[in-house]
XYZ file of C-alpha atoms in Angstrom:
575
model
C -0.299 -31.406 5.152
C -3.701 -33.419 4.206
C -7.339 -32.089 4.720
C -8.027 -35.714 6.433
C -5.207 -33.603 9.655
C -7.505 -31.146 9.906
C -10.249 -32.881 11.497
C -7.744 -34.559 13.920
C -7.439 -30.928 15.310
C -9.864 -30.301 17.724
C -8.835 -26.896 18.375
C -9.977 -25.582 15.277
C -13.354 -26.671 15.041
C -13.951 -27.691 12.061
C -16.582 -30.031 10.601
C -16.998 -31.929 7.477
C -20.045 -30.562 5.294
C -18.998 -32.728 2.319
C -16.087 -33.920 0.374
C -15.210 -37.422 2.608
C -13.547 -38.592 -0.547
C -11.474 -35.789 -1.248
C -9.912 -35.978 2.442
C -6.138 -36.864 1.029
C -6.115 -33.612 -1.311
C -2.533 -32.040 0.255
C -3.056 -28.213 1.086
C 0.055 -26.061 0.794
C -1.187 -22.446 2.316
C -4.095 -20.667 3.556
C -5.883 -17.702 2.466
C -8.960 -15.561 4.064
C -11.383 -13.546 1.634
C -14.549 -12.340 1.526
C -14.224 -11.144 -2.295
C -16.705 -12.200 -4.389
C -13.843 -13.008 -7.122
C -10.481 -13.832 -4.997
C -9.185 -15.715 -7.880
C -5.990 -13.077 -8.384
C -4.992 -14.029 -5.010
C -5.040 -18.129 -5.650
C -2.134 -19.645 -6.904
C -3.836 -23.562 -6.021
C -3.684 -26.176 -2.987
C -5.094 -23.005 -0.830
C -7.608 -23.893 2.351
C -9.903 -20.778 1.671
C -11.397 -19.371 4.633
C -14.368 -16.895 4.132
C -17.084 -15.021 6.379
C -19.575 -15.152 3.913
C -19.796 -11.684 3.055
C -19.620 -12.006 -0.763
C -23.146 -14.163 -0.295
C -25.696 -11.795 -1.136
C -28.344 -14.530 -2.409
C -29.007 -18.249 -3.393
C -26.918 -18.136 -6.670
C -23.709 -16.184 -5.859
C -22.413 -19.774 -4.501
C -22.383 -21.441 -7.786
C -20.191 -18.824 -9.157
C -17.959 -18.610 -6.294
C -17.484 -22.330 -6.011
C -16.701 -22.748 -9.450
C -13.709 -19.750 -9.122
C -12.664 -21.555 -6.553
C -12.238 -24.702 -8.384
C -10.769 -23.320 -11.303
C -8.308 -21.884 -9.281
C -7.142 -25.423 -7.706
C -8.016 -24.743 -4.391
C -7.519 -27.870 -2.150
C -10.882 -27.023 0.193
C -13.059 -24.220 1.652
C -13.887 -23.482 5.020
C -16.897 -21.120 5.764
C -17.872 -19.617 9.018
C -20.919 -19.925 10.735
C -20.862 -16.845 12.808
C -22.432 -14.605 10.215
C -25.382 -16.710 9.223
C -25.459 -19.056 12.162
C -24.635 -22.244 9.678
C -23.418 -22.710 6.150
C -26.225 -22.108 3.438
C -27.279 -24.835 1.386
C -26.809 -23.703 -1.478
C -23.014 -23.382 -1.132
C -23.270 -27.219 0.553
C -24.681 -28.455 -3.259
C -22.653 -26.193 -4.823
C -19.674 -27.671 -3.040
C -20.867 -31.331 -4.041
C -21.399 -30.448 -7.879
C -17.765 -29.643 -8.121
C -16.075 -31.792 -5.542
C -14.722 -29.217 -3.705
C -14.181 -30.081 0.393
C -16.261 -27.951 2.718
C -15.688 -27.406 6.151
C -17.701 -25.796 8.829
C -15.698 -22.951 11.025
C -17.706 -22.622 14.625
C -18.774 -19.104 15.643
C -15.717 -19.333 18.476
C -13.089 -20.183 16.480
C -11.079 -16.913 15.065
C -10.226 -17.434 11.197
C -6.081 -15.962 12.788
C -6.243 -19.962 14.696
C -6.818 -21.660 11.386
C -4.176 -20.019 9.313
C -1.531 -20.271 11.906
C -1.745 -23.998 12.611
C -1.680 -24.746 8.708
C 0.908 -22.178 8.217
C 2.923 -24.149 11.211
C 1.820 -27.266 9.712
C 2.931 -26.711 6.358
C 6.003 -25.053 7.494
C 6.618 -28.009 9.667
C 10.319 -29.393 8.134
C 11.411 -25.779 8.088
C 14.328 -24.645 10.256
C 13.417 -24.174 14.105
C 14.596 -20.720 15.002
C 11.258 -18.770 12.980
C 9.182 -21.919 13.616
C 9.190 -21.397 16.912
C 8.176 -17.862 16.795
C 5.073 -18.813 14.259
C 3.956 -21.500 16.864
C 3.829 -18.221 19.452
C 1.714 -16.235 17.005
C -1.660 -17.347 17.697
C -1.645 -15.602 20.915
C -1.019 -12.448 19.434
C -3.285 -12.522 16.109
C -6.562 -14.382 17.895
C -9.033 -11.514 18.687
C -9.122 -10.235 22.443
C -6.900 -9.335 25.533
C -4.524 -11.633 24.930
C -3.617 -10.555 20.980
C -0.840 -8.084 20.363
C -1.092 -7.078 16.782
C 1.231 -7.435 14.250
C 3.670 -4.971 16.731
C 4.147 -8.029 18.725
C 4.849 -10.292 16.091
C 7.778 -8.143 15.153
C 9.064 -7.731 18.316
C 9.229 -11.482 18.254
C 11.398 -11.620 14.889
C 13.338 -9.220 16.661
C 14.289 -11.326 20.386
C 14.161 -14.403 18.521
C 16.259 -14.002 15.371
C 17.528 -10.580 15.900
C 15.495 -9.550 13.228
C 14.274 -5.660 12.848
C 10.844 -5.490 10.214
C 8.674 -2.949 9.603
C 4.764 -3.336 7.875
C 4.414 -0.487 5.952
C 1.587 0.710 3.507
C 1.639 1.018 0.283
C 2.266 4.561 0.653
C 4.879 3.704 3.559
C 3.057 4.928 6.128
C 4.284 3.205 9.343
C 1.661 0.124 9.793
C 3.634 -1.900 12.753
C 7.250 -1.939 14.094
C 9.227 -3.504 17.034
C 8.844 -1.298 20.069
C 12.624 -1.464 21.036
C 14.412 1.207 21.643
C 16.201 2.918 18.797
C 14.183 0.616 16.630
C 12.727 2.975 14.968
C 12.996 3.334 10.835
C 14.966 6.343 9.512
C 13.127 9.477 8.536
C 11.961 9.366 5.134
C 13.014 5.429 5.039
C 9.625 4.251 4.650
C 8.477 6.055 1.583
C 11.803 5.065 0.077
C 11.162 1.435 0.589
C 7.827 1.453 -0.355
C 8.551 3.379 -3.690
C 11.294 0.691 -4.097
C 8.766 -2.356 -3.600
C 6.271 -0.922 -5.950
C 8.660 -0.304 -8.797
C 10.665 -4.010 -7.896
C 6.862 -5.771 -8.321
C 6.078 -3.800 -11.872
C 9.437 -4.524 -13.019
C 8.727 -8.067 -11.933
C 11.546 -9.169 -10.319
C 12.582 -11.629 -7.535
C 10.669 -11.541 -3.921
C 12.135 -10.655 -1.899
C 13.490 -7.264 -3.253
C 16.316 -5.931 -1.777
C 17.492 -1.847 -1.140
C 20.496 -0.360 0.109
C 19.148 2.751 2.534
C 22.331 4.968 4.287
C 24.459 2.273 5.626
C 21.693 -1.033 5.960
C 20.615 -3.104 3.648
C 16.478 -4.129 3.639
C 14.580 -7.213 1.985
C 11.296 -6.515 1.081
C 8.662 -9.114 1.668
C 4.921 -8.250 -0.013
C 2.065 -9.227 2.072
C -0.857 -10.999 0.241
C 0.875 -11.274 -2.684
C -0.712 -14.826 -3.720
C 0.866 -16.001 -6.968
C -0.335 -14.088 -10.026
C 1.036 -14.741 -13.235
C 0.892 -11.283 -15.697
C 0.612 -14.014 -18.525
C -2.385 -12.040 -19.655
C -3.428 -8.439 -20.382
C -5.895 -8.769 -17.665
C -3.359 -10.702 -15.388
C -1.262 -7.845 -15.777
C -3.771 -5.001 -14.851
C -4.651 -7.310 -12.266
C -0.710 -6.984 -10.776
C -0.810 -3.499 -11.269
C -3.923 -2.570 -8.772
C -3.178 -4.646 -6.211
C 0.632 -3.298 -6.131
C -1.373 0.078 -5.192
C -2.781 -1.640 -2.214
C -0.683 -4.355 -1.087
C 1.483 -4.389 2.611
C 5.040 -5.318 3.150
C 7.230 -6.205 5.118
C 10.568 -4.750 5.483
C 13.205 -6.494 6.766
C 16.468 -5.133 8.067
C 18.829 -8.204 6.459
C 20.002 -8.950 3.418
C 17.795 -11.858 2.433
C 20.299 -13.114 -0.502
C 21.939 -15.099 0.582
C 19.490 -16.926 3.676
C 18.067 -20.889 2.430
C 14.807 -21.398 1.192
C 13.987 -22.557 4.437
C 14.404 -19.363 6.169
C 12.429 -17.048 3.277
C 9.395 -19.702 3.116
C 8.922 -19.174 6.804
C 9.224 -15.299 6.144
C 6.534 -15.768 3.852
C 4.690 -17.401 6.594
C 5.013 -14.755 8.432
C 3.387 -12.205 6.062
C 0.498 -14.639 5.392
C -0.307 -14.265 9.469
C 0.382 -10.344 9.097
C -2.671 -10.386 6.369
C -5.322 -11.416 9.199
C -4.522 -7.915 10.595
C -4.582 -6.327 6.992
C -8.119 -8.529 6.599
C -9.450 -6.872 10.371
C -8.607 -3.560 9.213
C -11.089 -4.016 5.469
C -13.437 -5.688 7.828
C -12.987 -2.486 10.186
C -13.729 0.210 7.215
C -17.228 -1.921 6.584
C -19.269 0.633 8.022
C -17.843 3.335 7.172
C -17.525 2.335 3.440
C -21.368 1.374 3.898
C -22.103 5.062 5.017
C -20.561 6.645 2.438
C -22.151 4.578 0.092
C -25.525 4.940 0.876
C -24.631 8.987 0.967
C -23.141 9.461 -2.223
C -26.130 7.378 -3.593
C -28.886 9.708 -2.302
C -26.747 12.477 -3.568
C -26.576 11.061 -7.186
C -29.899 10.289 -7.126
C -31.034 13.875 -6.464
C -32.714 12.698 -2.784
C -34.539 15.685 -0.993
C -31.848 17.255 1.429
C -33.788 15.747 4.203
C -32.959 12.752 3.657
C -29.537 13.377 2.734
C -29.283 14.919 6.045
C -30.995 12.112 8.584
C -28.373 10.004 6.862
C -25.475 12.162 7.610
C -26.566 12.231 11.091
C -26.191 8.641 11.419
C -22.499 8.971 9.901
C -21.187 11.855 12.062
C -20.624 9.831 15.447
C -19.549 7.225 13.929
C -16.546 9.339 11.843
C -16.614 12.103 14.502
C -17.287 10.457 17.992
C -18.062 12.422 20.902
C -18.884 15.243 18.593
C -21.419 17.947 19.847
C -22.172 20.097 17.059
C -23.137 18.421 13.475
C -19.640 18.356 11.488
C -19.137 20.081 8.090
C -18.029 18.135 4.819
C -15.718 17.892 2.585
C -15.301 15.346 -0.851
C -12.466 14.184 -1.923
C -12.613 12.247 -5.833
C -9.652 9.412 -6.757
C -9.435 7.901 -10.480
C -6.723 5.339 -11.580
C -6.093 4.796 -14.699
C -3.691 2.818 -16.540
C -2.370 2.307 -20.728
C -3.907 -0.697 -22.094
C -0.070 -1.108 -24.034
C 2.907 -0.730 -22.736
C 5.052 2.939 -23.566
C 1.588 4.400 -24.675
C 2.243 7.472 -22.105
C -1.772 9.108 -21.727
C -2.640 12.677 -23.192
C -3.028 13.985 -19.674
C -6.314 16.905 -21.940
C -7.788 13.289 -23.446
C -8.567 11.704 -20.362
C -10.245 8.229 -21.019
C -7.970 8.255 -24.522
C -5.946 5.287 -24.720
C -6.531 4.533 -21.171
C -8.878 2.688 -18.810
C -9.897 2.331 -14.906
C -7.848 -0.463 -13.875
C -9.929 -2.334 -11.276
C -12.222 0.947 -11.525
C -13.562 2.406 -8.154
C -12.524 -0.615 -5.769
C -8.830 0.330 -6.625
C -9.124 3.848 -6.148
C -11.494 3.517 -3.430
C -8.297 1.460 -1.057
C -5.876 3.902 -2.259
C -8.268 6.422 -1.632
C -8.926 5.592 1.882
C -4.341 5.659 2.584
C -3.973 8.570 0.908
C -6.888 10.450 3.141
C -4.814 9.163 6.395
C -2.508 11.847 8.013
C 1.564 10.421 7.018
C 2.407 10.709 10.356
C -0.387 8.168 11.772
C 0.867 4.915 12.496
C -1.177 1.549 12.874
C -3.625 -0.285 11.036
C -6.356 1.819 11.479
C -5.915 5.704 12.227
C -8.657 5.901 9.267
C -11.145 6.312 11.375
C -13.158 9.300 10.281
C -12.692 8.365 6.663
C -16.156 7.289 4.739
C -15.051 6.171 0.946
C -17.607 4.596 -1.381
C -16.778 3.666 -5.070
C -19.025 4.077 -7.798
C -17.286 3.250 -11.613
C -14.466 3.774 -11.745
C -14.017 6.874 -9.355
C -13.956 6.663 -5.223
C -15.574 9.139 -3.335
C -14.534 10.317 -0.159
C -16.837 12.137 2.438
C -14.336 13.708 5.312
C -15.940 15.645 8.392
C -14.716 18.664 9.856
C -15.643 19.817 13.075
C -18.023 22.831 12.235
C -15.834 25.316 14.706
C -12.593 25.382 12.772
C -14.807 24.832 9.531
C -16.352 28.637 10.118
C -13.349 30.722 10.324
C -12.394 29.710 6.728
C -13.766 27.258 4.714
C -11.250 27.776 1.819
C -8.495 26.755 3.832
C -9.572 23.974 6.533
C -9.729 20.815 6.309
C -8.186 18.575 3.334
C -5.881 20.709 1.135
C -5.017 19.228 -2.534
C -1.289 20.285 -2.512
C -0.670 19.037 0.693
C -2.810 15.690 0.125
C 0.068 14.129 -2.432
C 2.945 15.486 -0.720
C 4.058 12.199 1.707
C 2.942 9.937 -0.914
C 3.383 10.856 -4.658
C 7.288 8.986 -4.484
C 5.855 5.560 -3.585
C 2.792 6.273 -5.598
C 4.808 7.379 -9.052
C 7.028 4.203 -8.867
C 3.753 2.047 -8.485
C 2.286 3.804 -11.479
C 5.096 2.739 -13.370
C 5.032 4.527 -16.756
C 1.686 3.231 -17.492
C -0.695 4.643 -14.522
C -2.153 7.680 -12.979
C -4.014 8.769 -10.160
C -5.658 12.294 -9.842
C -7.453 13.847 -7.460
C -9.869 16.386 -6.641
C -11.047 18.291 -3.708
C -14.376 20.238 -2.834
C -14.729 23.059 -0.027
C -16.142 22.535 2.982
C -20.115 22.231 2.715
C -22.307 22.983 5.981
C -25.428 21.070 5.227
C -26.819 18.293 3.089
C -27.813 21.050 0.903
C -24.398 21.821 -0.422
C -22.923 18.214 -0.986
C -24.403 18.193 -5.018
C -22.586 21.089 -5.147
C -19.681 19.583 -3.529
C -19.202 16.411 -5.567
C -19.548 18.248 -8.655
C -17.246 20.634 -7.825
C -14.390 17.912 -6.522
C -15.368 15.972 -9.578
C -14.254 19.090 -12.100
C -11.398 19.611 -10.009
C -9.973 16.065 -10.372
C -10.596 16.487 -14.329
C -8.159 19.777 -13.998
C -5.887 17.511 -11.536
C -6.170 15.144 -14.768
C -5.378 17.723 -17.601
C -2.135 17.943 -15.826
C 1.101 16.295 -16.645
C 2.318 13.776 -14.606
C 1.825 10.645 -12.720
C 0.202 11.474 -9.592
C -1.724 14.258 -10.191
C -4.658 17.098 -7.761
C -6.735 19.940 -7.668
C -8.150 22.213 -5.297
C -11.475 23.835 -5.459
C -9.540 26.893 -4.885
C -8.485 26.218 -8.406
C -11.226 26.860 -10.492
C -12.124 30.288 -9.662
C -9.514 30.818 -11.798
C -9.657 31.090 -16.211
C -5.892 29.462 -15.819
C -7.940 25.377 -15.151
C -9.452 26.315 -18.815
C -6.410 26.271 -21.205
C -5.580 22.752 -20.347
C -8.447 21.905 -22.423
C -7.474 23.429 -25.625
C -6.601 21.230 -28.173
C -2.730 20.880 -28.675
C -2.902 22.294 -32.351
C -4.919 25.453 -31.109
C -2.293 25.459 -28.982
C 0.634 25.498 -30.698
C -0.660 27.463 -33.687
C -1.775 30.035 -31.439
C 1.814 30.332 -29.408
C 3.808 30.272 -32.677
C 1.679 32.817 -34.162
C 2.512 34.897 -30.986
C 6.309 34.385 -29.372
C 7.863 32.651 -32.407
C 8.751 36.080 -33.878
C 9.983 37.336 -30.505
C 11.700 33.977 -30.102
C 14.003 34.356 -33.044
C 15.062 37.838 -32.935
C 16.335 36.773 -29.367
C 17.859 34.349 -30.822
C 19.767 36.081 -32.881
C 20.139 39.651 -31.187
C 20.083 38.080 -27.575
C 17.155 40.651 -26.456
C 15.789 39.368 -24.183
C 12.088 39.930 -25.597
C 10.401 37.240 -24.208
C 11.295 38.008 -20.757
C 11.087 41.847 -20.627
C 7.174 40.211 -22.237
C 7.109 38.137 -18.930
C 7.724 40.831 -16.382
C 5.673 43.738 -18.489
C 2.846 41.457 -17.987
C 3.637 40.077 -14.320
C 3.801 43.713 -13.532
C 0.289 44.791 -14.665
C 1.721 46.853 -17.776
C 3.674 49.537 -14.671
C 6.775 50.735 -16.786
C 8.357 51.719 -13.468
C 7.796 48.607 -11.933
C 8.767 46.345 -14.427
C 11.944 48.639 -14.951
C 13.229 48.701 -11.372
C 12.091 44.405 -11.916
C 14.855 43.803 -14.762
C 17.033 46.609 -13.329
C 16.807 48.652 -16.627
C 15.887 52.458 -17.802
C 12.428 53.070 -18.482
C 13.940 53.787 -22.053
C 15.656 50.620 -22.511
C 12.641 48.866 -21.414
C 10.370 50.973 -23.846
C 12.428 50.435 -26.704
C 12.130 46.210 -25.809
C 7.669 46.938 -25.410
C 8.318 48.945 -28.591
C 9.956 46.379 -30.584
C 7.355 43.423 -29.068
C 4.812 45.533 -30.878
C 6.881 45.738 -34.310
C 7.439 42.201 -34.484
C 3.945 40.914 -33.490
C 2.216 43.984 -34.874
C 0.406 43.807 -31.265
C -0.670 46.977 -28.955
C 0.695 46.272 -25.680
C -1.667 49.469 -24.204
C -4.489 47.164 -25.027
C -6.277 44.437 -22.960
C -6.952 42.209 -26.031
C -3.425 42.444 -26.812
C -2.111 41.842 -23.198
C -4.449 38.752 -22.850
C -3.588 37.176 -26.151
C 0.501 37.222 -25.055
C -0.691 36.668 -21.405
C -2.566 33.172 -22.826
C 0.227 32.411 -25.216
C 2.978 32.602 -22.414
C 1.076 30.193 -20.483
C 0.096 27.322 -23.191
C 3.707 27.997 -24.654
């Protein structure tokens, strides 16, 4: 369609700002942002509809404007409910560069727009989903009459006998169909989202199909806008937003449908993203909260303070709540390689590896992660607060101060469990090139304890980090212990001082088949009890002397000692 049909549309209330000659520029989809830099998500001929957020003074609309442009957008639109009308600024910007603007009137939801240029666009498409995407405004325009993206599916599903699922990038159930036995498989979810994430980092073809049990699923991304990976930063760009991307799954093999059929698919996600752009608009406040928080706390602000502005957070995370909550904080990182098969020292953490994105990133994937797997919805994150600040998020979680003071140590957030529904999807999304760690404070009862609390999640998320592997936490349970410290001991300390050690036991059970090394193992695990660790390997206390007895020979160790029983205790667990 044209820009010049746009203004034949009532309905939509829009009006011309500038651009009259422009009018026959052809537009090809529709996008909604309120980034300051949305140029990742612009693949050219987009209308751009924003709320003005990103405007934070005179000059930010020179810079946005000209992103815009570069990007080949065919025309913006801006709404007027924020600021009551368009700025000027962004009216001469417009001019300077020849780029359309429209005015979007305070009563007119952003949801109307896309859907009648996604109908537009998608008007020489086949009928069958066409007819459904004319139906959609009712359910995605704000009020009684909208159903959510729930209702959307259940449309796909009378219309074209069509099951689909949204699911996070976690998959964590987002929306389904509400017929009966409709429901995905257990554990289906995280499979196809783990699927998804590695299909877009391999980069192959949308949509991506999976064989699950006995049915076959295409998988659709949501606000996927075209992004070429034809740079290094094009590629990093790819690899964040695959951490926080929707899709849609699809209960069909998609191979073998026309283009017809998968453009209006794609239609269909594009309307799915106004919910996705509710929900960021939703986790404002909260966001805004913890922001101004973690600020005070970084700053060193008097605990007064800190605590009038925890006040102000707790009924909005904790509503109805008499008593003043407790806290917890929870600290994300993602990193990625800057080359390819460059795996990260996991004890070098910064080595040969940057924040991709830095704290946005982790501050999105943050925000999933914190939701409990078996929520489903857009927004069950409701007493979540996550601010960013470089490239770590920060998360502030309440807990209601009863169940907070029978144990703080084990309430609340827990750092094994926090990974468990989510580190499949999450490792195939990091690819071989990514991590994300974690780390966890206790629960704090006042203002006065949340330095202490950051700090300590903070040094727990560097011992998540010292850790192999791709998704990575740590508890604050952890560091009471002198275990978190040998993860940062150089790897030729290390070796030199295992070799030095268990080599000798090594190769005399090598060739005698002695079993030294673990008679060592359960002499130690058994506090040095020669009765114990006898009855243990199901040997005579003789036997099992003459095994301690040669360990000393070969090592020229004292096994009676606590130096001794340290040094193989340490060895055993760097080894």
């Amino acid at each position: 369609m044209r820009l010049r049909a746009l203004l034949d549309t009532d309905a939509l209330g829009l009006r011309l700002l500038g651009g009259t000659d422009e009018l026959d520029r052809t537009v090809r989809g529709v996008m909604t942002t309120d980034l300051r830099d949305p140029s990742r998500y612009l693949s050219g001929g987009e209308l751009v509809l924003t709320g003005l957020a990103w405007r934070r003074d005179t000059t930010d609309s020179e810079r946005f404007v000209r992103i815009l442009v570069r990007a080949g957008v065919a025309a913006l639109a801006a709404g007027e409910a924020e600021l009551g009308a368009v700025p000027d600024d962004l009216v001469l910007a417009c001019a300077r560069h020849r780029l359309p603007l429209f005015a979007v009137h305070e009563s007119v939801a952003f949801a109307t727009i896309t859907e009648h240029v996604v109908r537009q666009v998608s008007g020489e498409r086949a009928g069958d989903l066409a007819a459904v995407v004319d139906r959609h405004r009712r359910m995605m325009t704000a009020g009684p009459a909208g159903g959510g993206p729930d209702v959307v599916l259940d449309l796909l599903g009378t219309d074209l006998d069509l099951r689909a699922w949204v699911l996070s990038p976690t998959g964590r159930l987002i929306a389904g169909p509400k017929a009966a036995g409709a429901d995905l498989p257990a554990g289906a979810g995280a499979r196809l989202a783990a699927e998804h994430l590695a299909a877009v980092r391999t980069g192959r073809r949308v949509p991506h199909r999976i064989v699950l049990g006995n049915a076959t699923y295409s998988l659709f991304p949501v606000r996927s806008a075209g992004r070429s990976p034809q740079t290094a930063q094009a590629a990093r760009d790819m690899r964040e937003t695959a951490l926080s991307d929707w899709l849609l799954a699809v209960e069909a093999d998609a191979g073998d449908w026309p283009e017809e059929r998968l453009d209006l698919l794609r239609g269909v996600t594009q309307l799915i993203a106004v919910e996705r752009d509710r929900r960021d608009a939703a986790r404002t406040v909260r966001r805004r909260l913890a922001q101004e928080v973690l600020e005070l706390v970084q700053a060193g602000a008097a605990p007064a303070e800190i605590a009038a502005r925890l006040r102000v957070a707790a009924p909005v995370l904790l509503p109805g709540l008499g008593a003043a909550p407790h806290w917890q904080v929870v600290v994300a990182r993602v990193e990625w390689e800057d080359g390819p098969g460059k795996p990260a020292d996991p004890r070098a953490e910064g080595a040969g590896g940057h924040p991709a994105g830095g704290g946005p990133v982790a501050q999105s994937l943050l925000e999933e992660i914190l939701v409990d797997p078996l929520a489903t919805g857009p927004e069950p994150a409701d007493r979540i607060a996550v601010a960013h600040t470089g490239d770590e998020a920060v998360a502030l979680v309440p807990l209601p101060a009863v169940s907070a003071e029978h144990d703080g140590s084990e309430t609340g957030v827990l750092a094994d469990a926090l990974l468990a529904s989510v580190r499949e999807p999450l490792t195939a999304g990091l690819n071989d090139d990514g991590r994300v760690t974690l780390g966890v404070s206790a629960a704090v009862h006042s203002a006065e304890g949340l330095h202490g609390a950051l700090e300590e999640a903070r040094h727990a998320r560097r011992v998540a980090a010292a850790r192999p592997g791709r998704v990575c936490a740590a508890g604050h349970q952890e560091l009471a212990s002198h275990v978190l410290l040998l993860p940062f001991v150089p790897d030729d300390v290390r070796r030199a001082f295992t070799a030095r050690l268990l080599d000798p036991l090594r190769d005399y059970d090598r060739r005698h088949r002695a079993e030294l090394i673990p008679t060592l193992e359960a002499f130690l695990d058994c506090d040095g009890s020669w009765t114990r660790c006898a009855a243990r390997l199901h040997l005579h206390v003789n036997t099992l002397r003459y095994r301690v007895g040669r360990i000393e020979q070969l090592t020229g160790r004292d096994l009676s000692r606590l130096e001794d029983k340290l040094d193989f205790f340490l060895a055993l667990r760097m080894s």
